[in-house]
Short mmCIF file of C-alpha atoms in Angstrom, two decimals:
data_model
loop_
_atom_site.label_atom_id
_atom_site.label_comp_id
_atom_site.label_asym_id
_atom_site.label_seq_id
_atom_site.Cartn_x
_atom_site.Cartn_y
_atom_site.Cartn_z
CA MET A 1 25.40 134.31 -92.81
CA MET A 2 21.82 136.50 -92.09
CA GLU A 3 19.73 133.51 -91.87
CA SER A 4 21.85 131.19 -89.40
CA THR A 5 21.71 134.28 -87.54
CA MET A 6 17.98 134.33 -87.83
CA LEU A 7 17.60 131.13 -87.58
CA MET A 8 19.72 131.42 -84.22
CA LEU A 9 17.61 133.58 -82.71
CA ALA A 10 14.05 132.49 -83.61
CA SER A 11 15.51 129.22 -81.36
CA LEU A 12 16.80 131.73 -78.35
CA LEU A 13 13.05 132.87 -78.73
CA ALA A 14 11.93 129.25 -78.51
CA VAL A 15 14.03 128.84 -75.50
CA ALA A 16 12.91 131.82 -73.94
CA SER A 17 8.57 131.34 -74.81
CA ALA A 18 9.22 128.06 -73.47
CA GLN A 19 11.40 129.42 -70.17
CA SER A 20 8.04 132.31 -69.37
CA GLU A 21 5.69 129.68 -69.57
CA TYR A 22 7.21 128.27 -65.82
CA CYS A 23 8.82 131.42 -64.94
CA ARG A 24 5.32 132.35 -64.29
CA PHE A 25 4.18 130.04 -61.44
CA THR A 26 7.68 131.00 -59.69
CA PRO A 27 10.86 131.74 -60.44
CA LYS A 28 11.99 128.95 -59.06
CA HIS A 29 10.58 126.40 -60.91
CA THR A 30 12.52 124.04 -61.79
CA LEU A 31 12.15 124.34 -65.78
CA CYS A 32 12.83 128.28 -64.97
CA GLN A 33 16.26 128.26 -62.87
CA PHE A 34 17.87 125.65 -64.02
CA GLN A 35 19.51 125.04 -67.42
CA GLY A 36 20.88 121.43 -68.39
CA THR A 37 22.72 118.94 -65.65
CA GLY A 38 23.66 121.02 -63.11
CA PRO A 39 27.61 121.55 -60.69
CA HIS A 40 26.85 118.21 -58.62
CA CYS A 41 26.98 116.19 -61.48
CA ASP A 42 30.28 114.74 -60.78
CA GLN A 43 31.36 111.95 -63.83
CA LEU A 44 27.66 112.01 -65.20
CA GLN A 45 27.33 108.37 -66.57
CA ALA A 46 23.84 108.57 -67.93
CA ARG A 47 20.52 110.49 -67.88
CA GLU A 48 16.93 109.96 -68.71
CA VAL A 49 14.13 107.61 -68.99
CA SER A 50 13.96 105.20 -72.67
CA ALA A 51 10.85 104.32 -73.59
CA GLN A 52 10.57 100.94 -72.73
CA GLU A 53 12.09 102.19 -69.20
CA ALA A 54 8.93 104.39 -69.15
CA ARG A 55 6.24 101.41 -70.74
CA TYR A 56 8.06 99.38 -67.41
CA ILE A 57 7.46 101.88 -64.86
CA VAL A 58 3.95 102.85 -66.39
CA ALA A 59 2.77 99.10 -66.55
CA GLU A 60 4.70 98.94 -62.71
CA HIS A 61 2.66 101.80 -60.91
CA ASN A 62 -0.54 100.46 -62.58
CA GLU A 63 -0.37 96.74 -61.41
CA LEU A 64 0.61 98.57 -57.66
CA ARG A 65 -2.22 100.46 -57.65
CA ALA A 66 -4.81 97.45 -59.02
CA LYS A 67 -3.52 95.06 -56.46
CA VAL A 68 -4.70 98.22 -53.87
CA ALA A 69 -8.06 98.61 -56.02
CA SER A 70 -9.06 95.03 -56.10
CA GLY A 71 -8.67 95.04 -52.13
CA ARG A 72 -5.58 92.09 -52.41
CA GLU A 73 -3.09 93.87 -51.12
CA THR A 74 -3.27 92.41 -47.20
CA ARG A 75 -0.46 94.33 -45.30
CA GLY A 76 -1.62 97.69 -43.19
CA LYS A 77 -0.37 98.57 -39.80
CA THR A 78 -3.77 97.37 -38.33
CA PHE A 79 -5.38 95.29 -41.46
CA GLY A 80 -4.91 94.85 -44.67
CA GLN A 81 -5.71 97.76 -47.41
CA PRO A 82 -9.99 98.17 -48.36
CA SER A 83 -10.50 98.23 -51.68
CA ALA A 84 -11.15 101.14 -54.05
CA ALA A 85 -13.90 102.43 -56.25
CA ASN A 86 -12.79 105.34 -58.09
CA MET A 87 -8.54 104.93 -58.74
CA ASN A 88 -7.54 105.67 -61.55
CA GLN A 89 -5.30 103.77 -64.32
CA LEU A 90 -2.37 105.94 -64.75
CA GLU A 91 -0.34 106.52 -68.13
CA TRP A 92 3.10 108.73 -69.51
CA ASP A 93 3.00 112.00 -69.42
CA ASP A 94 5.74 114.02 -71.37
CA GLU A 95 5.56 117.26 -69.61
CA LEU A 96 5.46 115.19 -66.37
CA ALA A 97 8.68 113.61 -67.87
CA LYS A 98 10.37 116.40 -68.37
CA VAL A 99 9.73 118.56 -65.62
CA ALA A 100 10.93 115.66 -63.45
CA GLN A 101 14.48 115.15 -65.39
CA ARG A 102 15.34 118.24 -64.93
CA PHE A 103 15.18 118.79 -61.43
CA ALA A 104 17.40 114.81 -61.70
CA ASP A 105 19.86 116.29 -64.18
CA GLN A 106 20.65 118.96 -60.80
CA CYS A 107 22.01 115.52 -59.10
CA MET A 108 20.48 116.22 -55.90
CA PHE A 109 18.83 114.17 -53.77
CA GLY A 110 15.37 116.27 -52.32
CA HIS A 111 11.90 117.62 -53.53
CA ASP A 112 11.80 120.94 -55.28
CA CYS A 113 8.99 122.66 -53.95
CA LEU A 114 5.61 121.80 -55.00
CA ASP A 115 5.25 124.99 -57.43
CA CYS A 116 8.41 123.80 -58.72
CA ARG A 117 7.15 121.48 -60.30
CA ARG A 118 3.67 122.64 -61.32
CA VAL A 119 1.92 122.63 -65.22
CA ALA A 120 -0.27 124.70 -67.12
CA ARG A 121 -3.06 122.14 -66.18
CA PHE A 122 -2.79 120.80 -62.14
CA LYS A 123 -0.47 120.59 -59.01
CA VAL A 124 2.01 117.95 -59.34
CA GLY A 125 3.17 115.33 -56.53
CA GLN A 126 7.10 113.63 -56.77
CA ASN A 127 8.26 110.71 -55.13
CA VAL A 128 12.22 110.72 -55.04
CA TYR A 129 14.54 107.56 -54.31
CA SER A 130 18.04 107.40 -54.78
CA SER A 131 20.75 104.51 -53.97
CA SER A 132 24.40 104.09 -53.81
CA SER A 133 27.44 101.86 -54.55
CA THR A 134 31.16 102.21 -54.29
CA ARG A 135 30.71 100.11 -57.19
CA LEU A 136 29.59 101.14 -61.00
CA ASP A 137 26.84 100.06 -62.73
CA ASN A 138 25.28 101.48 -65.60
CA SER A 139 21.90 99.51 -65.47
CA PRO A 140 18.75 101.52 -63.59
CA ASN A 141 16.89 99.23 -61.46
CA TRP A 142 13.37 101.20 -61.36
CA ARG A 143 11.57 98.26 -59.99
CA GLN A 144 14.00 98.71 -56.61
CA ALA A 145 13.14 102.26 -56.40
CA LEU A 146 9.15 101.51 -57.11
CA TYR A 147 9.17 99.25 -54.41
CA ALA A 148 10.86 101.11 -51.74
CA TRP A 149 8.02 103.63 -52.57
CA TYR A 150 5.42 100.98 -52.45
CA ASP A 151 5.98 99.07 -49.77
CA GLU A 152 5.92 101.55 -46.99
CA VAL A 153 2.08 100.39 -47.00
CA ALA A 154 3.58 97.68 -44.46
CA ARG A 155 3.15 100.54 -42.66
CA PHE A 156 0.15 102.13 -43.36
CA ASN A 157 -3.26 102.69 -41.58
CA PRO A 158 -6.51 102.41 -43.83
CA GLN A 159 -8.07 104.44 -41.04
CA ASN A 160 -6.24 107.09 -42.29
CA ILE A 161 -7.99 106.62 -46.33
CA GLU A 162 -10.55 108.88 -45.51
CA PRO A 163 -10.30 111.80 -44.11
CA PHE A 164 -6.33 111.13 -44.96
CA VAL A 165 -3.59 111.94 -42.72
CA PHE A 166 -0.59 113.20 -44.59
CA SER A 167 2.04 110.76 -42.98
CA SER A 168 5.86 112.06 -44.31
CA PRO A 169 7.44 108.35 -43.49
CA LEU A 170 4.65 106.97 -45.51
CA GLY A 171 4.00 109.77 -48.61
CA HIS A 172 5.94 107.86 -51.40
CA TYR A 173 3.45 105.11 -50.94
CA THR A 174 -0.03 107.17 -50.65
CA GLN A 175 1.22 109.45 -53.89
CA LEU A 176 1.82 106.34 -56.10
CA VAL A 177 -1.63 104.98 -54.91
CA TRP A 178 -3.97 108.77 -54.76
CA ALA A 179 -6.24 108.00 -56.74
CA LYS A 180 -7.46 110.67 -58.69
CA THR A 181 -4.12 110.99 -60.33
CA SER A 182 -3.63 109.87 -63.60
CA ARG A 183 -0.64 111.15 -65.34
CA ILE A 184 2.48 110.10 -64.30
CA GLY A 185 6.57 111.31 -65.86
CA CYS A 186 9.71 110.24 -64.70
CA GLY A 187 13.69 111.52 -64.84
CA TYR A 188 16.97 109.65 -63.67
CA THR A 189 20.47 110.81 -63.48
CA LEU A 190 24.26 108.47 -62.21
CA TYR A 191 27.05 110.58 -60.92
CA LYS A 192 29.57 110.11 -59.17
CA GLU A 193 29.38 111.76 -55.45
CA GLY A 194 32.71 111.40 -53.65
CA PRO A 195 34.10 107.69 -52.93
CA TRP A 196 29.93 106.77 -53.98
CA TRP A 197 28.19 106.16 -57.08
CA THR A 198 24.84 107.26 -57.31
CA LYS A 199 21.19 106.85 -59.02
CA LEU A 200 18.78 109.41 -58.98
CA TYR A 201 15.44 108.09 -59.23
CA VAL A 202 12.47 110.80 -59.55
CA CYS A 203 8.84 109.79 -60.79
CA ASP A 204 6.64 113.47 -61.33
CA TYR A 205 2.70 112.88 -60.63
CA GLY A 206 -0.39 114.95 -61.73
CA SER A 207 -2.63 115.96 -60.12
CA THR A 208 -0.93 115.79 -57.00
CA GLY A 209 -2.28 113.84 -53.82
CA ASN A 210 -2.05 113.72 -50.48
CA PHE A 211 -3.75 115.96 -49.45
CA GLN A 212 -3.84 116.86 -46.30
CA ASP A 213 -7.91 115.90 -44.60
CA GLY A 214 -8.32 114.97 -48.28
CA GLN A 215 -9.79 111.66 -49.80
CA MET A 216 -6.53 108.85 -50.60
CA TYR A 217 -9.36 106.90 -52.85
CA GLU A 218 -13.10 106.44 -51.97
CA ARG A 219 -13.65 102.78 -50.61
CA GLY A 220 -15.77 100.50 -52.50
CA ALA A 221 -16.44 97.74 -55.31
CA PRO A 222 -13.26 98.08 -57.65
CA CYS A 223 -14.66 101.12 -60.32
CA SER A 224 -18.17 101.01 -58.82
CA ARG A 225 -17.54 104.48 -58.58
CA CYS A 226 -15.30 105.86 -61.32
CA PRO A 227 -14.98 109.50 -63.14
CA SER A 228 -16.85 111.03 -65.47
CA GLY A 229 -15.96 109.37 -68.08
CA THR A 230 -14.14 106.82 -67.53
CA SER A 231 -15.07 102.73 -67.10
CA CYS A 232 -13.13 99.69 -65.43
CA SER A 233 -10.05 98.63 -67.63
CA ASN A 234 -9.82 95.64 -69.09
CA GLN A 235 -6.02 95.61 -68.12
CA TYR A 236 -5.27 96.60 -65.81
CA HIS A 237 -8.51 95.27 -63.01
CA GLY A 238 -10.02 97.65 -59.68
CA LEU A 239 -8.92 100.65 -62.00
CA CYS A 240 -10.64 103.41 -63.83
CA THR A 241 -9.53 104.55 -67.91
CA GLY A 242 -10.93 106.02 -70.20
CA SER A 243 -10.34 105.41 -73.67
CA SER A 244 -8.62 108.52 -74.45
CA ASN A 245 -6.10 106.97 -72.16
CA ASN A 246 -6.54 103.45 -72.57
CA ILE A 247 -3.39 102.48 -74.05
CA ARG A 248 -1.87 99.28 -73.46
CA VAL A 249 1.57 99.27 -71.99
CA GLN A 250 4.40 96.67 -71.37
CA ASN A 251 2.93 94.25 -68.71
CA LYS A 252 6.60 92.75 -68.02
CA PRO A 253 9.09 93.90 -66.63
CA VAL A 254 12.03 95.09 -69.65
CA THR A 255 15.06 94.38 -70.08
CA SER A 256 16.91 97.17 -68.80
CA SER A 257 14.59 97.03 -64.94
CA PRO A 258 13.65 93.73 -64.39
CA PRO A 259 11.98 92.32 -60.94
CA ALA A 260 15.20 90.94 -59.03
CA GLN A 261 15.90 86.99 -59.22
CA VAL A 262 16.30 85.43 -56.37
CA PRO A 263 18.19 82.68 -56.51
CA GLY A 264 16.13 80.00 -54.25
CA VAL A 265 13.24 82.12 -53.41
CA GLY A 266 10.55 79.91 -52.34
CA SER A 267 12.65 77.23 -52.03
CA PRO A 268 15.70 78.26 -50.20
CA PRO A 269 19.44 76.43 -51.30
CA VAL A 270 21.40 73.85 -49.00
CA ASN A 271 23.74 76.25 -47.90
CA ALA A 272 27.02 74.52 -45.95
CA ASN A 273 27.36 75.54 -43.25
CA GLY A 274 30.28 78.22 -43.04
CA GLN A 275 29.12 79.35 -46.05
CA ARG A 276 29.12 83.19 -46.83
CA LEU A 277 25.91 84.21 -47.72
CA PHE A 278 27.07 88.01 -47.65
CA THR A 279 29.59 90.37 -47.00
CA CYS A 280 30.94 93.61 -47.11
CA ASP A 281 33.98 94.86 -46.14
CA LEU A 282 35.75 97.81 -47.53
CA ASP A 283 38.94 97.10 -47.75
CA HIS A 284 38.29 94.84 -50.69
CA ASP A 285 34.28 94.95 -52.04
CA GLY A 286 32.25 97.37 -53.07
CA CYS A 287 29.22 97.85 -51.15
CA ARG A 288 25.43 98.65 -52.23
CA VAL A 289 23.80 100.90 -49.74
CA LYS A 290 20.82 103.02 -49.56
CA PHE A 291 20.98 105.49 -46.16
CA VAL A 292 17.95 107.55 -44.74
CA GLY A 293 19.06 110.48 -42.59
CA THR A 294 22.48 111.50 -42.04
CA THR A 295 24.99 110.73 -44.53
CA TRP A 296 27.09 107.44 -44.23
CA LYS A 297 30.68 107.83 -45.67
CA ILE A 298 34.05 105.80 -46.42
CA ILE A 299 36.48 106.92 -44.18
CA HIS A 300 39.98 105.97 -44.61
CA THR A 301 41.81 105.10 -41.30
CA ASP A 302 45.05 103.75 -40.57
CA SER A 303 44.04 101.85 -38.06
CA PRO A 304 44.13 98.11 -38.46
CA GLN A 305 40.89 98.11 -39.65
CA GLY A 306 41.65 100.08 -42.41
CA ARG A 307 38.63 101.80 -44.60
CA ILE A 308 35.03 101.72 -42.68
CA LEU A 309 31.44 103.04 -43.25
CA GLY A 310 30.98 106.38 -40.62
CA THR A 311 28.34 109.36 -39.87
CA ALA A 312 27.36 111.10 -37.04
CA VAL A 313 23.88 111.35 -35.97
CA THR A 314 23.01 115.00 -33.74
CA SER A 315 19.75 115.77 -31.47
CA GLY A 316 16.95 114.07 -32.38
CA ARG A 317 17.19 112.28 -35.78
CA THR A 318 18.01 109.29 -36.90
CA SER A 319 20.53 107.15 -38.99
CA GLU A 320 19.22 104.56 -41.32
CA LEU A 321 21.71 102.27 -43.04
CA THR A 322 20.13 99.09 -45.49
CA PHE A 323 22.76 97.03 -47.13
CA GLN A 324 20.58 96.53 -50.57
CA GLN A 325 21.75 92.95 -51.50
CA LEU A 326 18.96 90.46 -51.28
CA VAL A 327 20.09 87.52 -48.49
CA VAL A 328 18.88 84.29 -49.03
CA PRO A 329 18.94 82.01 -46.21
CA PRO A 330 19.59 77.80 -45.93
CA ARG A 331 16.94 76.02 -45.54
CA ASP A 332 17.75 75.34 -42.00
CA GLY A 333 17.10 79.02 -41.17
CA SER A 334 20.40 79.26 -39.23
CA LEU A 335 22.82 81.61 -39.51
CA CYS A 336 25.42 83.92 -38.02
CA LEU A 337 26.25 87.73 -38.07
CA LYS A 338 28.61 89.37 -38.11
CA PHE A 339 29.80 92.30 -37.81
CA ALA A 340 32.64 95.52 -36.23
CA TYR A 341 31.16 98.64 -35.03
CA LEU A 342 32.07 101.83 -33.25
CA LYS A 343 29.54 103.97 -31.45
CA TYR A 344 30.95 106.65 -29.55
CA GLU A 345 28.94 109.53 -27.54
CA LEU A 346 30.37 112.65 -27.02
CA GLY A 347 28.60 114.36 -24.72
CA GLY A 348 25.40 114.10 -23.16
CA ASP A 349 23.87 111.47 -21.39
CA ALA A 350 21.39 110.06 -23.85
CA GLY A 351 22.68 106.51 -24.25
CA VAL A 352 21.68 105.60 -27.78
CA ASP A 353 21.42 101.93 -29.47
CA LEU A 354 23.29 101.12 -32.54
CA VAL A 355 19.65 98.64 -34.22
CA ILE A 356 20.98 95.89 -36.20
CA SER A 357 18.35 94.15 -38.33
CA LEU A 358 16.76 91.67 -40.93
CA GLU A 359 14.32 93.39 -43.25
CA PRO A 360 12.08 90.52 -44.81
CA LEU A 361 11.77 91.06 -48.65
CA GLY A 362 8.86 93.31 -49.44
CA GLY A 363 8.61 93.91 -45.38
CA ALA A 364 6.22 91.31 -44.54
CA GLY A 365 7.00 88.23 -42.44
CA GLN A 366 9.24 88.15 -39.26
CA ARG A 367 11.66 91.45 -38.29
CA LEU A 368 14.75 90.37 -36.65
CA GLU A 369 16.55 92.54 -35.11
CA TYR A 370 20.34 92.96 -32.91
CA VAL A 371 20.42 95.60 -30.15
CA GLU A 372 23.79 96.58 -28.63
CA HIS A 373 23.70 99.21 -25.77
CA ASP A 374 27.50 99.18 -25.08
CA SER A 375 29.41 102.28 -26.26
CA ALA A 376 32.43 101.85 -27.68
CA ARG A 377 34.38 104.67 -27.53
CA GLY A 378 37.91 104.78 -29.27
CA GLN A 379 37.32 101.42 -30.36
CA MET A 380 36.28 98.53 -33.35
CA VAL A 381 34.35 96.00 -32.04
CA HIS A 382 33.71 92.65 -33.30
CA ARG A 383 30.45 90.60 -32.61
CA ALA A 384 29.50 87.81 -34.35
CA VAL A 385 25.77 87.32 -32.76
CA GLN A 386 23.65 83.86 -33.60
CA LEU A 387 20.18 83.91 -35.57
CA ASP A 388 17.54 80.83 -35.62
CA HIS A 389 14.42 80.57 -37.51
CA VAL A 390 15.15 82.86 -40.80
CA MET A 391 12.88 81.67 -44.10
CA GLN A 392 12.76 83.97 -45.20
CA PRO A 393 15.06 86.40 -47.69
CA PHE A 394 15.85 89.48 -46.20
CA GLN A 395 17.93 93.08 -46.57
CA VAL A 396 20.73 94.17 -44.05
CA ARG A 397 19.93 97.36 -41.89
CA ALA A 398 21.46 99.58 -39.33
CA LYS A 399 20.14 101.99 -37.19
CA ALA A 400 20.30 104.39 -34.12
CA SER A 401 18.20 107.68 -33.49
CA VAL A 402 19.23 110.35 -31.15
CA PRO A 403 16.46 111.58 -28.80
CA ALA A 404 15.46 115.16 -29.46
CA TRP A 405 15.66 115.85 -25.69
CA ALA A 406 18.99 115.14 -25.99
CA PHE A 407 19.72 118.76 -27.22
CA GLY A 408 23.92 119.44 -27.93
CA GLN A 409 24.36 115.48 -28.25
CA ALA A 410 25.92 113.58 -31.12
CA THR A 411 26.94 110.28 -31.31
CA VAL A 412 29.53 108.32 -33.73
CA LEU A 413 28.58 105.35 -36.13
CA ALA A 414 30.54 102.91 -38.03
CA LEU A 415 30.68 99.91 -39.30
CA ASP A 416 32.84 97.50 -41.47
CA ASP A 417 33.65 93.78 -41.80
CA LEU A 418 29.74 93.01 -41.60
CA GLU A 419 29.21 89.66 -42.54
CA LEU A 420 26.62 86.48 -42.39
CA VAL A 421 27.77 82.72 -42.66
CA ALA A 422 25.69 79.62 -43.18
CA GLY A 423 25.19 77.86 -40.31
CA PRO A 424 25.88 78.14 -36.04
CA CYS A 425 28.47 80.87 -34.81
CA SER A 426 32.02 79.08 -34.09
CA GLY A 427 33.63 80.25 -30.85
CA SER A 428 32.00 82.17 -28.44
CA GLY A 429 30.90 84.76 -30.77
CA GLY A 430 31.98 87.81 -28.30
CA GLY A 431 34.16 90.76 -29.67
CA GLY A 432 37.78 91.61 -29.33
CA HIS A 433 38.57 95.21 -29.79
CA ASP A 434 41.15 96.49 -33.09
CA GLY A 435 43.12 99.74 -31.69
CA PHE A 436 41.43 102.31 -33.09
CA THR A 437 41.41 106.00 -32.71
CA TYR A 438 38.88 108.90 -32.96
CA ARG A 439 40.68 111.37 -34.61
CA ASP A 440 40.76 108.29 -37.70
CA PHE A 441 37.26 109.64 -38.64
CA PHE A 442 38.12 113.37 -39.30
#
């Protein structure tokens, strides 16, 4: 009995000692203030990153960093990204993974503070991503998260490499390819959030990047100015690595997080006119979505429309809803976009546009938009919009912004019955109205 008590006491002292190591940075440190999973983790289905997934995360990060470092990234706000002379190869770090997992275990989308995730060796940067679906899918999709961060490159201006100019909407990309960063550790949870099954991905980076007026990386021939003690990697051309971290990681996607296999990409399938390519009707199907800005929720109404997706956008804010399914267009590029919407301004005089866009895979290529100017107070309006010359795989996105000067204004939005059909729209493409009352939102 005494021996058992002493072992328990020793264990408790070890835990307390480990906690105090991080509490010295700040009492709010993730490993100091949180113990286990948090109260927001409703119906927790999965957590942690497997060894196989860790190898994939490291490999994919290094492939993307090598693409930039070797000058092969042609996207950018003004022109492609210049090559890097001093970009490190990343390796997995168990301590960073421990901190990232503890933060993911709180099941709250957002960032912890800079000191809340730091370790003794360095300050730590962070990328966070979440996706939600009405359907339960137990498989993490790390590729989706990584490319959501990396594809911000399409809007990054290379003039901001040095001196570095931080931009919050592009900070995921700039941290991902910050030259001096050499370590990464990640966490993952899958949990219920109201009607949504939410996957939360967290990656911590050491040492941190995104220093305002700092140097994102040094321009020059790949590996021409590798840090002391490192040399050009044999595995990832353009990255610098030392003998201690020249580890061989799996250079192909693992089965639990493979690249999306898109049937017909590069050789689009022949779709008969009228064939349904994509649909989102909440009364019958689940919809995988990702939202940025204000939260979109499933609303149960007593109107003929049934269940809808709704949100409210207030002064100075933007809401962006992306349907995660990748749509492959028919070979002739002809599509009919059908959807129902409600747009209702609560006071104020600012007209708020609802923008429905087709976002090409990877951010490259032509972006098509349809803009809905009209308000639809108390009514759900149906639209059918003809789109031609759509030649690349894409995702559907809805976006609306309320200007900052429109103080006190809020715009209510709702979407439902979204559908993409191959070929021309039948009929006039106009829209009738459903009987729908504003009170259905509450």
